[in-house]
PDB file of C-alpha atoms in Angstrom:
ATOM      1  CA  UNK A   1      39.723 -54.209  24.104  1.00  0.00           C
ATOM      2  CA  UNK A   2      41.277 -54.995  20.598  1.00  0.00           C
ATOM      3  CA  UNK A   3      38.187 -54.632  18.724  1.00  0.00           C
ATOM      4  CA  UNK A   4      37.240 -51.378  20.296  1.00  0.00           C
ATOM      5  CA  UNK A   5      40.590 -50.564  19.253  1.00  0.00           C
ATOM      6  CA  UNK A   6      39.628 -51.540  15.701  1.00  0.00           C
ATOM      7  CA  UNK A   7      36.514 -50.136  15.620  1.00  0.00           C
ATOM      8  CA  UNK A   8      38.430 -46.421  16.652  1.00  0.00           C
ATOM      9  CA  UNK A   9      40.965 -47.172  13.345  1.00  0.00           C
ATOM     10  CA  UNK A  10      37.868 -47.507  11.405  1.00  0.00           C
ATOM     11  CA  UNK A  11      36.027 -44.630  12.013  1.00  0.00           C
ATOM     12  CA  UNK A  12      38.899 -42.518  11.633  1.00  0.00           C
ATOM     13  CA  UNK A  13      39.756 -43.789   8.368  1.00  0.00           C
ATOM     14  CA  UNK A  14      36.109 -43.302   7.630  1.00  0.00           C
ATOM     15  CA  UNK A  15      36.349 -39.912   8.406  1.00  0.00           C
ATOM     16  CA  UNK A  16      39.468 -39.249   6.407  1.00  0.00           C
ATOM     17  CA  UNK A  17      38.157 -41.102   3.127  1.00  0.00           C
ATOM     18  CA  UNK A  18      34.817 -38.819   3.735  1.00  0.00           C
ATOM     19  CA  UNK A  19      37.647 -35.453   3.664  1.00  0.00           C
ATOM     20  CA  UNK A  20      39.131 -37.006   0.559  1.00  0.00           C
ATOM     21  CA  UNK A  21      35.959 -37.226  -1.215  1.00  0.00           C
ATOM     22  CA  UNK A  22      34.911 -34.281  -0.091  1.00  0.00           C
ATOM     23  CA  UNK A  23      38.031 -32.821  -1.592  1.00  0.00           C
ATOM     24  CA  UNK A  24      38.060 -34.171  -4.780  1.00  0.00           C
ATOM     25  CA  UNK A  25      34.454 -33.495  -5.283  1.00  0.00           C
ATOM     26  CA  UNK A  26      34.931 -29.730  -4.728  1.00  0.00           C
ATOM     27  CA  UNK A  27      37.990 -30.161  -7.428  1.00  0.00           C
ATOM     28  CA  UNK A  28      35.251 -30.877 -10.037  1.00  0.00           C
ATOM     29  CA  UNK A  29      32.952 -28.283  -9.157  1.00  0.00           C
ATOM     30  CA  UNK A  30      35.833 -25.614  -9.438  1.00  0.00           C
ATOM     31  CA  UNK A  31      37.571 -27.064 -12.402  1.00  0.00           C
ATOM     32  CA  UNK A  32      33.998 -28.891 -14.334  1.00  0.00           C
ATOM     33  CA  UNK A  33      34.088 -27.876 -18.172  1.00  0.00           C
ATOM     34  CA  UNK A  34      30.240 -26.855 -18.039  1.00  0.00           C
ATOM     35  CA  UNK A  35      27.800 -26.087 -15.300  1.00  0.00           C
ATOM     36  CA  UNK A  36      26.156 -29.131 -15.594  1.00  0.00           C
ATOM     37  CA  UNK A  37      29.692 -30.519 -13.964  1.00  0.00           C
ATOM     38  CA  UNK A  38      29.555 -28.147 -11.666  1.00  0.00           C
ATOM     39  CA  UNK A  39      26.140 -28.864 -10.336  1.00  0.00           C
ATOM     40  CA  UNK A  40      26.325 -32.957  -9.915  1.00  0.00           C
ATOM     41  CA  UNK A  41      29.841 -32.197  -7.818  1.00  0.00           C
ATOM     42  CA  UNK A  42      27.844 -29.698  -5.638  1.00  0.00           C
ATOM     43  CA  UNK A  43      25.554 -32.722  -4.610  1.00  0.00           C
ATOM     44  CA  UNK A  44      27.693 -34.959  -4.475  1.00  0.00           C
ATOM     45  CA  UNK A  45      29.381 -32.500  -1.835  1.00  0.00           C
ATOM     46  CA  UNK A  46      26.447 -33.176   0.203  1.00  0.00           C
ATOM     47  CA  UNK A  47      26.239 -36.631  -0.101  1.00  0.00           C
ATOM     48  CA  UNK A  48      29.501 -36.225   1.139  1.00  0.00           C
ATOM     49  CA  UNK A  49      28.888 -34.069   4.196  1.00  0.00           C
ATOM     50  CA  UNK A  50      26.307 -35.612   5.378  1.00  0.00           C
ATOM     51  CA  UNK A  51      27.704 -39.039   5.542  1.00  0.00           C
ATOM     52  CA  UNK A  52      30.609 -37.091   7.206  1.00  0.00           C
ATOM     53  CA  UNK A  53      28.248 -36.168  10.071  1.00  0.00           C
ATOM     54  CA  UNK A  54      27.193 -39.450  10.450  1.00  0.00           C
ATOM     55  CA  UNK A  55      30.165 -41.091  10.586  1.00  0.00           C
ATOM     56  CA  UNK A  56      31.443 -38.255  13.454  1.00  0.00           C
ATOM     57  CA  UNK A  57      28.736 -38.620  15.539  1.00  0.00           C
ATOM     58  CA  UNK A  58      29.447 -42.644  15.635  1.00  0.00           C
ATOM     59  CA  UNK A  59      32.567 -41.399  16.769  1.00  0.00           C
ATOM     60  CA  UNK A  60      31.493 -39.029  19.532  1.00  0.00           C
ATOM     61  CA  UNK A  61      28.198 -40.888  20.507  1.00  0.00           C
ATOM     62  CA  UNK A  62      26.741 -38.177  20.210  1.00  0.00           C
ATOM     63  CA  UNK A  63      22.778 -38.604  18.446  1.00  0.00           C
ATOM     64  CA  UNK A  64      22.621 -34.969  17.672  1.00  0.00           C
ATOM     65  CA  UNK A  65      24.733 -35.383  14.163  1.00  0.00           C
ATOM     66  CA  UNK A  66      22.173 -37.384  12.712  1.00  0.00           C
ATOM     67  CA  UNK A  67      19.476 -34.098  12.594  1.00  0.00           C
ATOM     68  CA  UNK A  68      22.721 -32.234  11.353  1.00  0.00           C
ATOM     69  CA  UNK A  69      23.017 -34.666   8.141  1.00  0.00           C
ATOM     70  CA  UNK A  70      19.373 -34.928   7.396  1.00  0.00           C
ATOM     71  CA  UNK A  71      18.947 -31.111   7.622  1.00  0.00           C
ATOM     72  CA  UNK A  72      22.068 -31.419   4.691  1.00  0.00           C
ATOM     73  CA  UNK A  73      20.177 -33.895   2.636  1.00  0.00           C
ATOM     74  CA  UNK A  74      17.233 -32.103   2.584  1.00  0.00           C
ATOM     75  CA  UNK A  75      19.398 -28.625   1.755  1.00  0.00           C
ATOM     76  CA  UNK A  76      21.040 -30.961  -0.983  1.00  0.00           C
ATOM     77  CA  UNK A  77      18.374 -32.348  -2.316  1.00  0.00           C
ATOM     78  CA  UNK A  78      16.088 -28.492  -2.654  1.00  0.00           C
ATOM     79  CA  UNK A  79      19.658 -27.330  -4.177  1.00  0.00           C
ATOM     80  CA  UNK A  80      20.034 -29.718  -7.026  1.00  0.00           C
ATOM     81  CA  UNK A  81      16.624 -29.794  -7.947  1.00  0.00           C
ATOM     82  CA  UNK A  82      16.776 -25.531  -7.769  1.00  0.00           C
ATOM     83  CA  UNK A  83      19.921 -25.759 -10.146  1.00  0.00           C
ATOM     84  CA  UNK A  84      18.564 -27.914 -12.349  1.00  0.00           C
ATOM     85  CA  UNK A  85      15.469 -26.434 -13.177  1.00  0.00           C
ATOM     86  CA  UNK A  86      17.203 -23.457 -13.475  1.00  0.00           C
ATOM     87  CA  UNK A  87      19.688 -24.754 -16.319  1.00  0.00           C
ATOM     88  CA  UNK A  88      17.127 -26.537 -17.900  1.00  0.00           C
ATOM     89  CA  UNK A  89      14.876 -23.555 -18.218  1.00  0.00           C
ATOM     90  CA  UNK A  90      16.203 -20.210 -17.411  1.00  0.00           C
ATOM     91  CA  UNK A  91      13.918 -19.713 -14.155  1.00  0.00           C
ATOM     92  CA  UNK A  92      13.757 -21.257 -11.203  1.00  0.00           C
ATOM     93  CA  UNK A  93       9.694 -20.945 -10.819  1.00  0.00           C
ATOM     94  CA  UNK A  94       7.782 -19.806 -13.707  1.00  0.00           C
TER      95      UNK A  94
ATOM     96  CA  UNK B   1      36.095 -42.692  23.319  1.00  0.00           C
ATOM     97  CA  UNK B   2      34.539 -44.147  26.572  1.00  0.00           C
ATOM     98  CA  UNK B   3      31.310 -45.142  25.132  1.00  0.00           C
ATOM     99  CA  UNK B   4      32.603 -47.723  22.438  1.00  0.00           C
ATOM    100  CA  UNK B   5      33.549 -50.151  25.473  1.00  0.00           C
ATOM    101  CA  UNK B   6      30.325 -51.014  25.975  1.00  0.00           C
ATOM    102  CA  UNK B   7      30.151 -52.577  22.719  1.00  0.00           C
ATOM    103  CA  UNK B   8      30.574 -56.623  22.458  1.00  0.00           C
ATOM    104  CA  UNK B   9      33.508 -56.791  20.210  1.00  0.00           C
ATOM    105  CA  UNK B  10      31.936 -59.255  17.268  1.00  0.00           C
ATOM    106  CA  UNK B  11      29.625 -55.934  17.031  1.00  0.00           C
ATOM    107  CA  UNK B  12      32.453 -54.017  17.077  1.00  0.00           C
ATOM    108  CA  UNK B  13      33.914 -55.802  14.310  1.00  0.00           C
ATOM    109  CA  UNK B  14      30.780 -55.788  12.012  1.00  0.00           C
ATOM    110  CA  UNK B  15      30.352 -52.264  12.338  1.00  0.00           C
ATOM    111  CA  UNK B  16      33.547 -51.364  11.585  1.00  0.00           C
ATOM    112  CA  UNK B  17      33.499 -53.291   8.582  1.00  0.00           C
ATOM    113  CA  UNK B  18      30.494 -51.833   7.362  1.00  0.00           C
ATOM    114  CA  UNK B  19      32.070 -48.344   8.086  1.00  0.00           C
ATOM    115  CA  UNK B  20      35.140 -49.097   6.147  1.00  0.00           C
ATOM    116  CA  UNK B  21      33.087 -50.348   3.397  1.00  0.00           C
ATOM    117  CA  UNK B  22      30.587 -47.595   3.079  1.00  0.00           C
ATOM    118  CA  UNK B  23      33.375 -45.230   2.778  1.00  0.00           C
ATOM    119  CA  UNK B  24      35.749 -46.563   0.332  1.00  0.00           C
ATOM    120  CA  UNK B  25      32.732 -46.662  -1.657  1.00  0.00           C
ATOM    121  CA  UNK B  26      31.857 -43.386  -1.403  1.00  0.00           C
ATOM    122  CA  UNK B  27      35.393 -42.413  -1.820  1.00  0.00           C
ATOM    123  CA  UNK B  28      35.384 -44.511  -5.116  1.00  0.00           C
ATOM    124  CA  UNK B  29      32.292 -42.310  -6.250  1.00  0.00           C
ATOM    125  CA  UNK B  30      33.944 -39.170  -5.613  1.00  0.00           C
ATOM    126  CA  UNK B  31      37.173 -40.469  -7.503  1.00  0.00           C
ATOM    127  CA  UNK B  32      35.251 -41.401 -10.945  1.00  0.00           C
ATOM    128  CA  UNK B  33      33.604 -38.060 -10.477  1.00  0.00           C
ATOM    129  CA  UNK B  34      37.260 -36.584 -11.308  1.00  0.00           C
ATOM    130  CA  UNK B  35      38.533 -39.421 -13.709  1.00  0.00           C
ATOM    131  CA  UNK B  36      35.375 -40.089 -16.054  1.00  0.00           C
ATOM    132  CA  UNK B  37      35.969 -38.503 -19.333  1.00  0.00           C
ATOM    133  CA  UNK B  38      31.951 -36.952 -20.049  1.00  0.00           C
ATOM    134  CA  UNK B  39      29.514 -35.685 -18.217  1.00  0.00           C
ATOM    135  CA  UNK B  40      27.094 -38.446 -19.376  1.00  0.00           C
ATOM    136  CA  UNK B  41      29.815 -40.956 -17.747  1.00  0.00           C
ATOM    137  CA  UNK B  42      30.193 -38.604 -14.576  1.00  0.00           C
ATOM    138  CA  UNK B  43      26.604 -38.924 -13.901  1.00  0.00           C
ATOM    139  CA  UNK B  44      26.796 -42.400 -13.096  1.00  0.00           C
ATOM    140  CA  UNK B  45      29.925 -42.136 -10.548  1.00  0.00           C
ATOM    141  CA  UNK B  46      28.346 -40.655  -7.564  1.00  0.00           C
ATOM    142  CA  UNK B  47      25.946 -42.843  -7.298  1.00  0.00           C
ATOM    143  CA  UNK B  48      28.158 -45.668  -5.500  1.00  0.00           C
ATOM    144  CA  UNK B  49      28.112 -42.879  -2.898  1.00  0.00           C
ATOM    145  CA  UNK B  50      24.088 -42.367  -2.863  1.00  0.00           C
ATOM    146  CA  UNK B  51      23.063 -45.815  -2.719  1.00  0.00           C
ATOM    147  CA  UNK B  52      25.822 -47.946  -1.289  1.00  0.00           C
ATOM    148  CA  UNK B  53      27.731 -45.534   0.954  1.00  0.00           C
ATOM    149  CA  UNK B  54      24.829 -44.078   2.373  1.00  0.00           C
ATOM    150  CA  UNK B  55      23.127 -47.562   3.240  1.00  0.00           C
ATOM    151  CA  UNK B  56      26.195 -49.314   4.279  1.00  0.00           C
ATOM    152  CA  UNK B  57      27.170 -46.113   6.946  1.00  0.00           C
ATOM    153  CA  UNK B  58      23.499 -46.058   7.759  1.00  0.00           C
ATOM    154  CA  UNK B  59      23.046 -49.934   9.150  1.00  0.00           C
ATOM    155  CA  UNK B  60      26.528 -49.300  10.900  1.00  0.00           C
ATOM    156  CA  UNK B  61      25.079 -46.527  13.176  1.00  0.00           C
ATOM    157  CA  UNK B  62      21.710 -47.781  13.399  1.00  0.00           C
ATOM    158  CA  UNK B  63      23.389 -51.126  14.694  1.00  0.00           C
ATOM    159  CA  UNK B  64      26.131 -48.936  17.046  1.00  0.00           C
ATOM    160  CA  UNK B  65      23.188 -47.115  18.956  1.00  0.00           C
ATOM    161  CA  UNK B  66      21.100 -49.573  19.115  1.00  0.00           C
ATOM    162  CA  UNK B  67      23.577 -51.757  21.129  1.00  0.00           C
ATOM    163  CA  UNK B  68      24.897 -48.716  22.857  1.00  0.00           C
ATOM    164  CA  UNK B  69      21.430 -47.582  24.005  1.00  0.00           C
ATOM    165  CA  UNK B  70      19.790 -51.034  24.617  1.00  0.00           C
ATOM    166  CA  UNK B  71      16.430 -50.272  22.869  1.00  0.00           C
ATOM    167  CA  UNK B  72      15.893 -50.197  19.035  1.00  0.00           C
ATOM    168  CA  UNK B  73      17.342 -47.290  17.640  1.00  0.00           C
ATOM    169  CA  UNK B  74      15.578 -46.576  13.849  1.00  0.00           C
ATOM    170  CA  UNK B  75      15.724 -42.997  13.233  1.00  0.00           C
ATOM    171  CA  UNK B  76      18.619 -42.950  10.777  1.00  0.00           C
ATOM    172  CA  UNK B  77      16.276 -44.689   8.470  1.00  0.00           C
ATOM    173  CA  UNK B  78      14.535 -41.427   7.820  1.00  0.00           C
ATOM    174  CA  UNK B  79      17.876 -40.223   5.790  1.00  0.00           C
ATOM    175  CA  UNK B  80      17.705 -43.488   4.197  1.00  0.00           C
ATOM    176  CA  UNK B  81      14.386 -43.466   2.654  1.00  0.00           C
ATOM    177  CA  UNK B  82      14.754 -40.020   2.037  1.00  0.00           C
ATOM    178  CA  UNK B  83      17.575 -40.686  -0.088  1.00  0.00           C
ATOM    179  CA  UNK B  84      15.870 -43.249  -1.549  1.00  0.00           C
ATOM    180  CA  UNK B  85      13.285 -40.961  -3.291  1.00  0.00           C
ATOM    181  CA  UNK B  86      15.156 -38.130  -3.930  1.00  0.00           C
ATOM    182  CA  UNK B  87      18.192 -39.388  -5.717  1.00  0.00           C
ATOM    183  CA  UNK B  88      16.605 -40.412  -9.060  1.00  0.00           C
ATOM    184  CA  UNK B  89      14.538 -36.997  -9.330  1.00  0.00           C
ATOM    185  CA  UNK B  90      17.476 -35.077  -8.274  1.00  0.00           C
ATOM    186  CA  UNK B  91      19.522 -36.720 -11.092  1.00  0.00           C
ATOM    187  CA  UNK B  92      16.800 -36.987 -13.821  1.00  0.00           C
ATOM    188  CA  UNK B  93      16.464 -33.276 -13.528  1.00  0.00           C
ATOM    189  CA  UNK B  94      20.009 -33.110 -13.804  1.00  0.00           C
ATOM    190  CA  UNK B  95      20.481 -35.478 -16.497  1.00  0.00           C
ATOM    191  CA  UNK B  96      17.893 -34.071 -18.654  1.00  0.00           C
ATOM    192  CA  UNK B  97      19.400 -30.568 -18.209  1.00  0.00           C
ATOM    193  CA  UNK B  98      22.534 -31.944 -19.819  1.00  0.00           C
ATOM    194  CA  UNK B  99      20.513 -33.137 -22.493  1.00  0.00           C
ATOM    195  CA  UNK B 100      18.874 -29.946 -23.314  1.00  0.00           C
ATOM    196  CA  UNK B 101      22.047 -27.541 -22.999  1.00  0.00           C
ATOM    197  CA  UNK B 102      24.429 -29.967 -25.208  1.00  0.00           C
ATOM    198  CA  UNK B 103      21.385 -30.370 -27.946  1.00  0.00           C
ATOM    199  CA  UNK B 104      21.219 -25.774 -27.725  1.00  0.00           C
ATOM    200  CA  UNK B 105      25.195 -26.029 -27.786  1.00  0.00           C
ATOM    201  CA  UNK B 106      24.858 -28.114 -30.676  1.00  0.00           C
ATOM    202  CA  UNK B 107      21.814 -26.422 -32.360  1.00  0.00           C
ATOM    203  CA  UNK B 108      23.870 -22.966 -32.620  1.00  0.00           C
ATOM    204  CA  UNK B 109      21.628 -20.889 -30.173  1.00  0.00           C
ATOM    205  CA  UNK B 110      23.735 -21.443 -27.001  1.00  0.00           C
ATOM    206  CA  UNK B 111      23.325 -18.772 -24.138  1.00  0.00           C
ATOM    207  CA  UNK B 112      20.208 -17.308 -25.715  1.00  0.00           C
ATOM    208  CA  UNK B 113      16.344 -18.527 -24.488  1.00  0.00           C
ATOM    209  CA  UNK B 114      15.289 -20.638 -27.572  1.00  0.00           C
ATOM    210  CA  UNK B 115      11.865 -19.404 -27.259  1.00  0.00           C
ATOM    211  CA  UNK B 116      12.828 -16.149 -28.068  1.00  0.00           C
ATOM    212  CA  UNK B 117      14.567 -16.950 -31.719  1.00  0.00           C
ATOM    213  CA  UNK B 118      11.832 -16.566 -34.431  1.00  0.00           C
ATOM    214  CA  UNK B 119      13.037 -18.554 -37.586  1.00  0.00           C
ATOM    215  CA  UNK B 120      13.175 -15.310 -39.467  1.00  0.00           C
ATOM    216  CA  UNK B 121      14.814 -13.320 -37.212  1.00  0.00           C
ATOM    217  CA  UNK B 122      18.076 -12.731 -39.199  1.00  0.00           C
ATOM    218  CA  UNK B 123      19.864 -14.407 -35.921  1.00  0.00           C
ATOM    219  CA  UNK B 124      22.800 -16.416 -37.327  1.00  0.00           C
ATOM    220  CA  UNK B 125      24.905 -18.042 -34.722  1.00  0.00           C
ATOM    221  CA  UNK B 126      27.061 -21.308 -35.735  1.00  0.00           C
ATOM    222  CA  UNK B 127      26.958 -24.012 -34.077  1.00  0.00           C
ATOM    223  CA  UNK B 128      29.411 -24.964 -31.080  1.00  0.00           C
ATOM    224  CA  UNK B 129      32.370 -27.674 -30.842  1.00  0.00           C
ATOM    225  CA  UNK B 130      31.760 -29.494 -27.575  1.00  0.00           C
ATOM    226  CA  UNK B 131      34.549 -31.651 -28.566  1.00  0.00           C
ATOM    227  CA  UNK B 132      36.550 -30.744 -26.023  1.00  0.00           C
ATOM    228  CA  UNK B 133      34.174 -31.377 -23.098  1.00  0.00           C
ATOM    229  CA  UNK B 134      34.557 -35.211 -23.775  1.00  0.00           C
ATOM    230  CA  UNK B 135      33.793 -37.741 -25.270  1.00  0.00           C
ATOM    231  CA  UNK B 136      30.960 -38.650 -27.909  1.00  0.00           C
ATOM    232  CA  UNK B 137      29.591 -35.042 -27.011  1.00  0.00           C
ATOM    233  CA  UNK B 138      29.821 -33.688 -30.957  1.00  0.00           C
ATOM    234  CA  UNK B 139      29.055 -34.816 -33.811  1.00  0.00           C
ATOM    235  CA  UNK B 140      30.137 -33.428 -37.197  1.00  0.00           C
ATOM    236  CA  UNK B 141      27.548 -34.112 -39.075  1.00  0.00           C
ATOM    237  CA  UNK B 142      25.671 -30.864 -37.741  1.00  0.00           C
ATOM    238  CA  UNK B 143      28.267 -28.714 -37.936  1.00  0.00           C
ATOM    239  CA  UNK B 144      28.902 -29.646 -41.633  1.00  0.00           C
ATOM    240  CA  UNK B 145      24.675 -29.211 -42.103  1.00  0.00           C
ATOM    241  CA  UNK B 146      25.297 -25.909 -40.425  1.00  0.00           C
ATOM    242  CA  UNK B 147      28.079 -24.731 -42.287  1.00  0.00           C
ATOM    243  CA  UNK B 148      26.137 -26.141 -45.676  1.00  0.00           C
ATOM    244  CA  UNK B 149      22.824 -24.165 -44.378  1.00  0.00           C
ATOM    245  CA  UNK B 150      24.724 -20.889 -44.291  1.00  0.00           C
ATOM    246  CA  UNK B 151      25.681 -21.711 -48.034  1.00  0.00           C
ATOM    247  CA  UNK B 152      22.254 -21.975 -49.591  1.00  0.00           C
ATOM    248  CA  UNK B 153      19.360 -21.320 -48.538  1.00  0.00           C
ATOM    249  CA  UNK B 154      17.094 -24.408 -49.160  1.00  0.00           C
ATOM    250  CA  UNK B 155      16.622 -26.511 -46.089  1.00  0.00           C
ATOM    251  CA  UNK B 156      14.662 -29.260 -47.391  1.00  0.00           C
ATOM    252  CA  UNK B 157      17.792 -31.543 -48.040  1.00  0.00           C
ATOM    253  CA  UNK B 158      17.283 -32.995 -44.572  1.00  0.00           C
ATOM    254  CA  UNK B 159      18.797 -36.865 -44.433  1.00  0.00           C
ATOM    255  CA  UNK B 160      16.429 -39.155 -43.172  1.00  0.00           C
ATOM    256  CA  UNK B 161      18.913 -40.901 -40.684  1.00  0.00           C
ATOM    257  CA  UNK B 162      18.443 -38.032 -38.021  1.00  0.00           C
ATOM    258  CA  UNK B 163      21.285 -36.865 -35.528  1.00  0.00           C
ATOM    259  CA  UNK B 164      19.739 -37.649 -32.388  1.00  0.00           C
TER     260      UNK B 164
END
């Protein structure tokens, strides 16, 4: 019974750290210096999220997070790579 | 949370360590995303929270369900190879984005398609200070060639040791 208690502690300060970095991630993209900034903290965002959404559906037991976070990572991934090409050359598909 | 009694507890404990890892490192990413001091330095901060974090918090719940379900449970490894692949193109891109906006910053045709600049156009725009978006991210030796261009007109006094 005391590790399940454990475990719970864990996962709850798993899910807070996730918030935190969530938070502090979305500080840089609203305060980055160029857009470059602003771009990396909008992935990293995701990262964030989606390990969020793993980490609450340990909690719940509930399977059905994980096709939440891999329907983020795949959103993340088409984002940065959008962004990027854009500031590299002025249009997204040319 | 009913279903985490069915767990055997040294299980327990190894997957809550691997939890508590996996997000103190990606915690740790975020927080050198807001301390670095350049954007070359900040591109190397989040990935603590693509490789580690990820893969860490990914063996955790594929070792959870699996015990919880009695039958091999492998379908978080999808996010995991998919991360895999996609985190060094999504960051090359990025990095080499950088690379090419500093060097127009730097070059003096900022904000403008370079493309569309023809050397004779009569388009004079100084270069930029990026001093003040970090760290190594200027260096005077083309704004003094820029300032020394506008001057005279002759070009060809190009020093050999180039800027980049």
């Amino acid at each position: 019974m005391n590790a399940m208690l454990v475990l719970q502690y864990a996962l709850s300060y798993a899910q807070i750290a996730m918030i935190i970095a969530l938070g502090l991630s979305g500080w840089r993209m609203l305060y980055g210096p160029r857009a470059q900034d602003r771009v990396l903290a909008i992935d990293t965002m995701y990262i964030n999220a989606m390990l969020l959404f793993l980490v609450i559906g340990m909690g719940n037991g509930n399977v059905f997070f994980f096709e939440g976070a891999l329907v983020i990572a795949v959103l993340g991934f088409v984002t940065t790579a959008c962004a990027a090409k854009f500031l590299m050359r002025g249009e997204v598909i040319e | 949370m009913s279903h985490l009694n069915n767990l055997s507890p040294i299980i327990a404990i190894l997957v809550a360590v691997l939890v508590v890892l996996g997000s103190s490192l990606a915690l740790l990413g975020s927080l050198g995303l807001v301390r670095l001091r350049s954007f070359y330095q900040r591109l190397h901060a989040p990935t603590l929270s693509y490789s580690y974090g990820a893969l860490l918090i990914i063996i955790g719940s594929m070792m959870m369900f699996s015990l919880l379900e009695e039958r091999l449970v492998v379908h978080e490894l999808v996010i995991g190879i998919f991360m895999l692949i996609t985190t060094p193109i999504s960051l090359l891109m990025l990095g080499r984005a950088g690379l090419r906006r500093d060097r127009d910053a730097k070059l003096g045709h900022d904000e403008i398609v370079p493309p569309r600049i023809s050397p004779g156009a009569g388009i004079e725009i100084p270069a930029r200070d990026l001093s003040e978006y970090g760290e190594g991210m200027m260096d005077r030796r083309i704004l003094s060639r820029s300032a020394k261009v506008e001057g005279q007109t002759d070009i060809s006094t190009d020093e050999p040791g180039g800027s980049d």
